[in-house]
Amino acid sequence: MSSIDNHIINDKINYVGIIRFNQQCHNWLSHKYICNITIDNIKYNSVEQYLIFKKAELFNDERIMKAVMIAMDPLDMHYLGRRIENYVDEDWVKIRGEVSYIGNKHKFLQNPDLYKKLFETKFNKLIYYADDLVWGCNPDDKGENLLGKTIMRVRENDMLSMTNIYFYNKYNDFAACEKSKYIVNEDDYNFCEMNNIDFFIKYIV
């Protein structure tokens, strides 16, 4: 892991704001949001479909694997996930975060509109506002917020390595940048200063 990643995923980062999301607000961040995703040459219609498929695969439940792949409604997929045979919670707990990460990474990197939306959240903390205290948090902000943390991991690690984002040492002469290609964003620079991140981010227009 590079020094950039170490800074970016550091829990001590001072986020500039909070964005709470659920099925009614900013629902495009949800596992259940419908969008085309291809992972290992298999097409899915949502992260939820991928998540339940991998959950069923872990426990060799071919019946649920087939059923979830023909389901159209993410709520039905969620229900199927509760009917997996031979389910062992501690086994699923070990990999659910990584499965969600892989699904969300493909979701945002394969869909330019969602990529743009997520990038525009910049350095706001993302909190999944739900009764589920594993994937989200309740109104008192009690919960693990696993989904919010996973999406921030995609945003702060994977998106910053894409080819349309460039890093320059913050002590460079920004005036020398090609203004036709780059936007110098003072808020991002100040964020880097505040958190001792040695790189300043610019976006291609």
mmCIF file of N, CA and C in Angstrom, residues 24-79:
data_model
loop_
_atom_site.group_PDB
_atom_site.id
_atom_site.type_symbol
_atom_site.label_atom_id
_atom_site.label_comp_id
_atom_site.label_asym_id
_atom_site.label_seq_id
_atom_site.Cartn_x
_atom_site.Cartn_y
_atom_site.Cartn_z
ATOM 1 N N GLN A 24 -34.567 6.052 0.084
ATOM 2 C CA GLN A 24 -35.314 7.235 -0.316
ATOM 3 C C GLN A 24 -34.409 8.430 -0.639
ATOM 4 N N CYS A 25 -33.265 8.490 -0.034
ATOM 5 C CA CYS A 25 -32.359 9.634 -0.189
ATOM 6 C C CYS A 25 -30.986 9.155 -0.677
ATOM 7 N N HIS A 26 -30.520 9.708 -1.803
ATOM 8 C CA HIS A 26 -29.239 9.265 -2.388
ATOM 9 C C HIS A 26 -29.241 7.748 -2.573
ATOM 10 N N ASN A 27 -30.363 7.219 -3.089
ATOM 11 C CA ASN A 27 -30.508 5.764 -3.185
ATOM 12 C C ASN A 27 -29.525 5.119 -4.158
ATOM 13 N N TRP A 28 -28.877 5.918 -4.991
ATOM 14 C CA TRP A 28 -27.888 5.379 -5.933
ATOM 15 C C TRP A 28 -26.661 4.806 -5.219
ATOM 16 N N LEU A 29 -26.508 5.118 -3.937
ATOM 17 C CA LEU A 29 -25.412 4.553 -3.149
ATOM 18 C C LEU A 29 -25.752 3.171 -2.585
ATOM 19 N N SER A 30 -27.009 2.807 -2.649
ATOM 20 C CA SER A 30 -27.478 1.569 -2.028
ATOM 21 C C SER A 30 -27.068 0.326 -2.808
ATOM 22 N N HIS A 31 -26.947 -0.786 -2.097
ATOM 23 C CA HIS A 31 -26.750 -2.087 -2.737
ATOM 24 C C HIS A 31 -27.884 -2.394 -3.705
ATOM 25 N N LYS A 32 -29.064 -1.894 -3.410
ATOM 26 C CA LYS A 32 -30.263 -2.271 -4.164
ATOM 27 C C LYS A 32 -30.499 -1.410 -5.402
ATOM 28 N N TYR A 33 -29.659 -0.435 -5.644
ATOM 29 C CA TYR A 33 -29.835 0.428 -6.808
ATOM 30 C C TYR A 33 -29.588 -0.372 -8.089
ATOM 31 N N ILE A 34 -30.532 -0.278 -9.041
ATOM 32 C CA ILE A 34 -30.438 -1.038 -10.280
ATOM 33 C C ILE A 34 -29.439 -0.391 -11.237
ATOM 34 N N CYS A 35 -28.430 -1.156 -11.647
ATOM 35 C CA CYS A 35 -27.453 -0.705 -12.637
ATOM 36 C C CYS A 35 -26.705 -1.932 -13.153
ATOM 37 N N ASN A 36 -26.205 -1.835 -14.360
ATOM 38 C CA ASN A 36 -25.507 -2.969 -14.961
ATOM 39 C C ASN A 36 -24.092 -3.105 -14.408
ATOM 40 N N ILE A 37 -23.753 -4.327 -14.001
ATOM 41 C CA ILE A 37 -22.421 -4.625 -13.470
ATOM 42 C C ILE A 37 -21.966 -5.957 -14.065
ATOM 43 N N THR A 38 -20.734 -6.023 -14.486
ATOM 44 C CA THR A 38 -20.162 -7.293 -14.958
ATOM 45 C C THR A 38 -18.942 -7.626 -14.118
ATOM 46 N N ILE A 39 -18.966 -8.804 -13.506
ATOM 47 C CA ILE A 39 -17.854 -9.259 -12.668
ATOM 48 C C ILE A 39 -17.534 -10.694 -13.044
ATOM 49 N N ASP A 40 -16.294 -10.957 -13.412
ATOM 50 C CA ASP A 40 -15.868 -12.294 -13.836
ATOM 51 C C ASP A 40 -16.769 -12.835 -14.954
ATOM 52 N N ASN A 41 -17.089 -11.961 -15.894
ATOM 53 C CA ASN A 41 -17.889 -12.297 -17.077
ATOM 54 C C ASN A 41 -19.333 -12.666 -16.769
ATOM 55 N N ILE A 42 -19.787 -12.358 -15.570
ATOM 56 C CA ILE A 42 -21.187 -12.566 -15.207
ATOM 57 C C ILE A 42 -21.846 -11.204 -15.049
ATOM 58 N N LYS A 43 -23.032 -11.045 -15.647
ATOM 59 C CA LYS A 43 -23.746 -9.778 -15.585
ATOM 60 C C LYS A 43 -24.745 -9.778 -14.430
ATOM 61 N N TYR A 44 -24.728 -8.693 -13.665
ATOM 62 C CA TYR A 44 -25.640 -8.503 -12.542
ATOM 63 C C TYR A 44 -26.399 -7.192 -12.747
ATOM 64 N N ASN A 45 -27.581 -7.090 -12.121
ATOM 65 C CA ASN A 45 -28.348 -5.848 -12.260
ATOM 66 C C ASN A 45 -28.268 -4.947 -11.032
ATOM 67 N N SER A 46 -27.474 -5.366 -10.057
ATOM 68 C CA SER A 46 -27.287 -4.553 -8.847
ATOM 69 C C SER A 46 -26.203 -5.202 -7.992
ATOM 70 N N VAL A 47 -25.674 -4.442 -7.070
ATOM 71 C CA VAL A 47 -24.720 -5.011 -6.110
ATOM 72 C C VAL A 47 -25.438 -6.027 -5.231
ATOM 73 N N GLU A 48 -26.708 -5.776 -4.943
ATOM 74 C CA GLU A 48 -27.492 -6.707 -4.126
ATOM 75 C C GLU A 48 -27.521 -8.098 -4.769
ATOM 76 N N GLN A 49 -27.730 -8.140 -6.090
ATOM 77 C CA GLN A 49 -27.764 -9.423 -6.790
ATOM 78 C C GLN A 49 -26.416 -10.138 -6.679
ATOM 79 N N TYR A 50 -25.349 -9.383 -6.868
ATOM 80 C CA TYR A 50 -24.003 -9.954 -6.747
ATOM 81 C C TYR A 50 -23.754 -10.446 -5.322
ATOM 82 N N LEU A 51 -24.155 -9.652 -4.341
ATOM 83 C CA LEU A 51 -23.925 -9.974 -2.937
ATOM 84 C C LEU A 51 -24.624 -11.277 -2.550
ATOM 85 N N ILE A 52 -25.897 -11.411 -2.932
ATOM 86 C CA ILE A 52 -26.657 -12.610 -2.566
ATOM 87 C C ILE A 52 -26.172 -13.826 -3.352
ATOM 88 N N PHE A 53 -25.791 -13.624 -4.605
ATOM 89 C CA PHE A 53 -25.235 -14.727 -5.393
ATOM 90 C C PHE A 53 -23.974 -15.284 -4.727
ATOM 91 N N LYS A 54 -23.085 -14.400 -4.316
ATOM 92 C CA LYS A 54 -21.838 -14.840 -3.682
ATOM 93 C C LYS A 54 -22.100 -15.448 -2.300
ATOM 94 N N LYS A 55 -23.108 -14.946 -1.642
ATOM 95 C CA LYS A 55 -23.488 -15.503 -0.340
ATOM 96 C C LYS A 55 -23.993 -16.935 -0.507
ATOM 97 N N ALA A 56 -24.846 -17.149 -1.499
ATOM 98 C CA ALA A 56 -25.364 -18.490 -1.764
ATOM 99 C C ALA A 56 -24.255 -19.414 -2.258
ATOM 100 N N GLU A 57 -23.366 -18.876 -3.065
ATOM 101 C CA GLU A 57 -22.238 -19.664 -3.582
ATOM 102 C C GLU A 57 -21.341 -20.155 -2.455
ATOM 103 N N LEU A 58 -21.143 -19.320 -1.450
ATOM 104 C CA LEU A 58 -20.295 -19.681 -0.314
ATOM 105 C C LEU A 58 -20.796 -20.949 0.371
ATOM 106 N N PHE A 59 -22.132 -21.102 0.413
ATOM 107 C CA PHE A 59 -22.724 -22.249 1.101
ATOM 108 C C PHE A 59 -23.260 -23.297 0.126
ATOM 109 N N ASN A 60 -22.810 -23.190 -1.127
ATOM 110 C CA ASN A 60 -23.151 -24.186 -2.156
ATOM 111 C C ASN A 60 -24.654 -24.375 -2.332
ATOM 112 N N ASP A 61 -25.405 -23.283 -2.206
ATOM 113 C CA ASP A 61 -26.856 -23.360 -2.408
ATOM 114 C C ASP A 61 -27.166 -22.959 -3.853
ATOM 115 N N GLU A 62 -27.138 -23.941 -4.756
ATOM 116 C CA GLU A 62 -27.346 -23.674 -6.176
ATOM 117 C C GLU A 62 -28.769 -23.196 -6.461
ATOM 118 N N ARG A 63 -29.728 -23.627 -5.645
ATOM 119 C CA ARG A 63 -31.115 -23.211 -5.850
ATOM 120 C C ARG A 63 -31.256 -21.703 -5.706
ATOM 121 N N ILE A 64 -30.643 -21.137 -4.659
ATOM 122 C CA ILE A 64 -30.704 -19.696 -4.445
ATOM 123 C C ILE A 64 -29.841 -18.960 -5.462
ATOM 124 N N MET A 65 -28.719 -19.556 -5.844
ATOM 125 C CA MET A 65 -27.853 -18.938 -6.860
ATOM 126 C C MET A 65 -28.633 -18.734 -8.160
ATOM 127 N N LYS A 66 -29.395 -19.737 -8.557
ATOM 128 C CA LYS A 66 -30.186 -19.635 -9.788
ATOM 129 C C LYS A 66 -31.343 -18.664 -9.613
ATOM 130 N N ALA A 67 -31.999 -18.730 -8.470
ATOM 131 C CA ALA A 67 -33.171 -17.889 -8.233
ATOM 132 C C ALA A 67 -32.817 -16.412 -8.203
ATOM 133 N N VAL A 68 -31.705 -16.079 -7.576
ATOM 134 C CA VAL A 68 -31.342 -14.663 -7.455
ATOM 135 C C VAL A 68 -30.935 -14.081 -8.810
ATOM 136 N N MET A 69 -30.426 -14.914 -9.703
ATOM 137 C CA MET A 69 -29.999 -14.421 -11.003
ATOM 138 C C MET A 69 -31.157 -14.162 -11.961
ATOM 139 N N ILE A 70 -32.335 -14.690 -11.654
ATOM 140 C CA ILE A 70 -33.504 -14.394 -12.483
ATOM 141 C C ILE A 70 -34.440 -13.399 -11.802
ATOM 142 N N ALA A 71 -34.144 -13.080 -10.552
ATOM 143 C CA ALA A 71 -34.952 -12.096 -9.830
ATOM 144 C C ALA A 71 -34.691 -10.702 -10.399
ATOM 145 N N MET A 72 -35.713 -9.870 -10.430
ATOM 146 C CA MET A 72 -35.588 -8.518 -10.961
ATOM 147 C C MET A 72 -35.633 -7.458 -9.865
ATOM 148 N N ASP A 73 -36.325 -7.775 -8.779
ATOM 149 C CA ASP A 73 -36.497 -6.824 -7.685
ATOM 150 C C ASP A 73 -35.464 -7.088 -6.589
ATOM 151 N N PRO A 74 -34.640 -6.093 -6.248
ATOM 152 C CA PRO A 74 -33.636 -6.279 -5.193
ATOM 153 C C PRO A 74 -34.225 -6.689 -3.850
ATOM 154 N N LEU A 75 -35.468 -6.318 -3.586
ATOM 155 C CA LEU A 75 -36.104 -6.745 -2.335
ATOM 156 C C LEU A 75 -36.322 -8.251 -2.334
ATOM 157 N N ASP A 76 -36.663 -8.796 -3.507
ATOM 158 C CA ASP A 76 -36.795 -10.255 -3.622
ATOM 159 C C ASP A 76 -35.435 -10.919 -3.428
ATOM 160 N N MET A 77 -34.399 -10.301 -3.958
ATOM 161 C CA MET A 77 -33.041 -10.840 -3.791
ATOM 162 C C MET A 77 -32.664 -10.871 -2.319
ATOM 163 N N HIS A 78 -32.988 -9.785 -1.637
ATOM 164 C CA HIS A 78 -32.699 -9.702 -0.202
ATOM 165 C C HIS A 78 -33.413 -10.824 0.547
ATOM 166 N N TYR A 79 -34.666 -11.076 0.187
ATOM 167 C CA TYR A 79 -35.445 -12.143 0.806
ATOM 168 C C TYR A 79 -34.814 -13.505 0.528
#
